[in-house]
Amino acid sequence: MDDPLYREEILDHYYSSPYRGRIERPDCVCDLENPFCGDQIHVELTVGDDDRIKEIRFDGKGCVISQASTSVLAEHLEGASVEEALKLGPADVVKLLGMPLTPTRMKCGLLGWKAIQQALKPRGAATV
């Protein structure tokens, strides 16, 4: 297959992400849905006293790109500071994925990023 969407690394993140699951007592939580396609993401994070992300887990359903993108972000952000995570922008997410996204796919690719951003906003938990 020549379609970069189906690269082995992306499929591994989609089918067997080590970041898929739940945290017993998360500090931050967010649920988001893409109303255009129905993709759903549930994100949970724990943040240490040093303001670093100790653990990120997610669950959801949807296309390969929405789920794999969230997994790639979790891998990149676990251990990062909250400040570093909040500075991450859409272009950074696309760069982490290592593939271009069409405008339609951009909404899918950024769903997990939006959930993580909202979960980390001041006052901890956010549900949308």
mmCIF file of C-alpha atoms in Angstrom:
data_model
loop_
_atom_site.group_PDB
_atom_site.id
_atom_site.type_symbol
_atom_site.label_atom_id
_atom_site.label_comp_id
_atom_site.label_asym_id
_atom_site.label_seq_id
_atom_site.Cartn_x
_atom_site.Cartn_y
_atom_site.Cartn_z
ATOM 1 C CA MET A 1 0.000 0.000 0.000
ATOM 2 C CA ASP A 2 1.319 3.429 -0.931
ATOM 3 C CA ASP A 3 -1.166 5.403 1.158
ATOM 4 C CA PRO A 4 0.794 6.957 4.069
ATOM 5 C CA LEU A 5 -2.322 6.627 6.226
ATOM 6 C CA TYR A 6 -1.692 2.904 6.320
ATOM 7 C CA ARG A 7 2.026 3.006 7.164
ATOM 8 C CA GLU A 8 2.979 0.218 9.533
ATOM 9 C CA GLU A 9 3.791 2.626 12.386
ATOM 10 C CA ILE A 10 0.392 4.335 12.106
ATOM 11 C CA LEU A 11 -1.414 0.989 12.021
ATOM 12 C CA ASP A 12 0.543 -0.186 15.087
ATOM 13 C CA HIS A 13 -0.628 2.893 16.998
ATOM 14 C CA TYR A 14 -4.190 2.252 15.837
ATOM 15 C CA TYR A 15 -4.400 -1.468 16.590
ATOM 16 C CA SER A 16 -2.139 -1.918 19.600
ATOM 17 C CA SER A 17 -1.379 1.353 21.323
ATOM 18 C CA PRO A 18 0.184 0.892 24.761
ATOM 19 C CA TYR A 19 -1.559 4.157 25.717
ATOM 20 C CA ARG A 20 -5.069 2.826 25.207
ATOM 21 C CA GLY A 21 -6.865 2.270 28.499
ATOM 22 C CA ARG A 22 -7.882 4.023 31.692
ATOM 23 C CA ILE A 23 -6.100 5.493 34.720
ATOM 24 C CA GLU A 24 -7.426 4.549 38.161
ATOM 25 C CA ARG A 25 -7.413 8.131 39.484
ATOM 26 C CA PRO A 26 -6.719 10.644 36.705
ATOM 27 C CA ASP A 27 -6.033 14.285 37.474
ATOM 28 C CA CYS A 28 -7.361 15.531 34.136
ATOM 29 C CA VAL A 29 -10.085 14.125 31.884
ATOM 30 C CA CYS A 30 -11.685 15.186 28.616
ATOM 31 C CA ASP A 31 -14.172 13.651 26.184
ATOM 32 C CA LEU A 32 -14.486 15.003 22.646
ATOM 33 C CA GLU A 33 -16.335 13.975 19.527
ATOM 34 C CA ASN A 34 -15.879 15.081 15.944
ATOM 35 C CA PRO A 35 -19.465 15.886 14.906
ATOM 36 C CA PHE A 36 -18.606 15.604 11.210
ATOM 37 C CA CYS A 37 -17.563 11.947 11.288
ATOM 38 C CA GLY A 38 -18.457 10.656 14.760
ATOM 39 C CA ASP A 39 -14.899 9.935 15.938
ATOM 40 C CA GLN A 40 -14.696 9.926 19.741
ATOM 41 C CA ILE A 41 -11.767 10.355 22.131
ATOM 42 C CA HIS A 42 -11.658 9.995 25.916
ATOM 43 C CA VAL A 43 -8.344 11.204 27.417
ATOM 44 C CA GLU A 44 -7.089 10.793 30.995
ATOM 45 C CA LEU A 45 -3.849 12.185 32.443
ATOM 46 C CA THR A 46 -1.986 12.226 35.735
ATOM 47 C CA VAL A 47 0.323 15.126 36.525
ATOM 48 C CA GLY A 48 3.087 14.918 39.120
ATOM 49 C CA ASP A 49 4.065 17.491 41.716
ATOM 50 C CA ASP A 50 6.826 18.574 39.322
ATOM 51 C CA ASP A 51 4.129 19.579 36.783
ATOM 52 C CA ARG A 52 5.152 16.794 34.399
ATOM 53 C CA ILE A 53 2.708 14.428 32.743
ATOM 54 C CA LYS A 54 3.234 11.107 34.488
ATOM 55 C CA GLU A 55 0.707 9.088 32.528
ATOM 56 C CA ILE A 56 -1.634 9.496 29.553
ATOM 57 C CA ARG A 57 -4.286 7.004 28.541
ATOM 58 C CA PHE A 58 -7.027 7.259 25.976
ATOM 59 C CA ASP A 59 -9.963 5.343 24.642
ATOM 60 C CA GLY A 60 -12.237 6.011 21.751
ATOM 61 C CA LYS A 61 -13.576 4.923 18.452
ATOM 62 C CA GLY A 62 -13.132 6.253 15.000
ATOM 63 C CA CYS A 63 -10.857 6.299 12.010
ATOM 64 C CA VAL A 64 -7.241 5.226 11.941
ATOM 65 C CA ILE A 65 -5.953 8.786 11.939
ATOM 66 C CA SER A 66 -7.901 10.023 14.991
ATOM 67 C CA GLN A 67 -6.921 7.042 17.125
ATOM 68 C CA ALA A 68 -3.319 6.736 15.917
ATOM 69 C CA SER A 69 -2.742 10.474 16.276
ATOM 70 C CA THR A 70 -3.876 10.361 19.908
ATOM 71 C CA SER A 71 -1.538 7.442 20.558
ATOM 72 C CA VAL A 72 1.404 9.247 18.928
ATOM 73 C CA LEU A 73 0.672 12.312 21.063
ATOM 74 C CA ALA A 74 0.473 10.234 24.241
ATOM 75 C CA GLU A 75 3.828 8.670 23.430
ATOM 76 C CA HIS A 76 5.364 12.094 22.786
ATOM 77 C CA LEU A 77 3.864 13.854 25.818
ATOM 78 C CA GLU A 78 4.199 11.278 28.582
ATOM 79 C CA GLY A 79 7.020 12.658 30.731
ATOM 80 C CA ALA A 80 6.771 16.160 29.242
ATOM 81 C CA SER A 81 5.883 19.206 31.297
ATOM 82 C CA VAL A 82 2.345 20.559 31.176
ATOM 83 C CA GLU A 83 3.804 23.771 29.745
ATOM 84 C CA GLU A 84 5.454 21.841 26.885
ATOM 85 C CA ALA A 85 2.194 20.025 26.177
ATOM 86 C CA LEU A 86 0.189 23.250 26.089
ATOM 87 C CA LYS A 87 2.688 24.867 23.707
ATOM 88 C CA LEU A 88 2.256 22.052 21.193
ATOM 89 C CA GLY A 89 0.315 23.278 18.179
ATOM 90 C CA PRO A 90 -1.516 21.712 15.223
ATOM 91 C CA ALA A 91 1.566 21.902 12.977
ATOM 92 C CA ASP A 92 3.552 20.017 15.636
ATOM 93 C CA VAL A 93 0.937 17.250 15.678
ATOM 94 C CA VAL A 94 1.109 16.845 11.900
ATOM 95 C CA LYS A 95 4.906 16.763 12.108
ATOM 96 C CA LEU A 96 4.755 14.034 14.777
ATOM 97 C CA LEU A 97 2.499 11.982 12.513
ATOM 98 C CA GLY A 98 5.024 12.330 9.723
ATOM 99 C CA MET A 99 2.440 12.631 6.977
ATOM 100 C CA PRO A 100 0.350 15.343 5.374
ATOM 101 C CA LEU A 101 -3.320 15.590 6.280
ATOM 102 C CA THR A 102 -6.075 16.834 4.012
ATOM 103 C CA PRO A 103 -8.379 19.502 5.492
ATOM 104 C CA THR A 104 -10.984 16.812 6.214
ATOM 105 C CA ARG A 105 -8.437 14.519 7.882
ATOM 106 C CA MET A 106 -7.015 17.449 9.870
ATOM 107 C CA LYS A 107 -10.128 17.430 12.105
ATOM 108 C CA CYS A 108 -9.539 13.734 12.790
ATOM 109 C CA GLY A 109 -5.815 14.158 13.327
ATOM 110 C CA LEU A 110 -6.275 16.971 15.839
ATOM 111 C CA LEU A 111 -9.098 15.454 17.918
ATOM 112 C CA GLY A 112 -6.764 13.893 20.500
ATOM 113 C CA TRP A 113 -4.647 17.045 20.643
ATOM 114 C CA LYS A 114 -7.743 19.141 21.361
ATOM 115 C CA ALA A 115 -8.789 16.716 24.104
ATOM 116 C CA ILE A 116 -5.352 16.823 25.739
ATOM 117 C CA GLN A 117 -5.257 20.622 25.521
ATOM 118 C CA GLN A 118 -8.688 20.912 27.141
ATOM 119 C CA ALA A 119 -7.875 18.347 29.823
ATOM 120 C CA LEU A 120 -4.747 20.285 30.824
ATOM 121 C CA LYS A 121 -6.430 23.670 31.040
ATOM 122 C CA PRO A 122 -6.343 25.306 34.480
ATOM 123 C CA ARG A 123 -8.540 23.686 37.109
ATOM 124 C CA GLY A 124 -7.807 20.173 35.857
ATOM 125 C CA ALA A 125 -10.721 18.177 34.509
ATOM 126 C CA ALA A 126 -12.740 19.291 31.530
ATOM 127 C CA THR A 127 -15.522 17.442 29.779
ATOM 128 C CA VAL A 128 -16.886 18.664 26.490
#
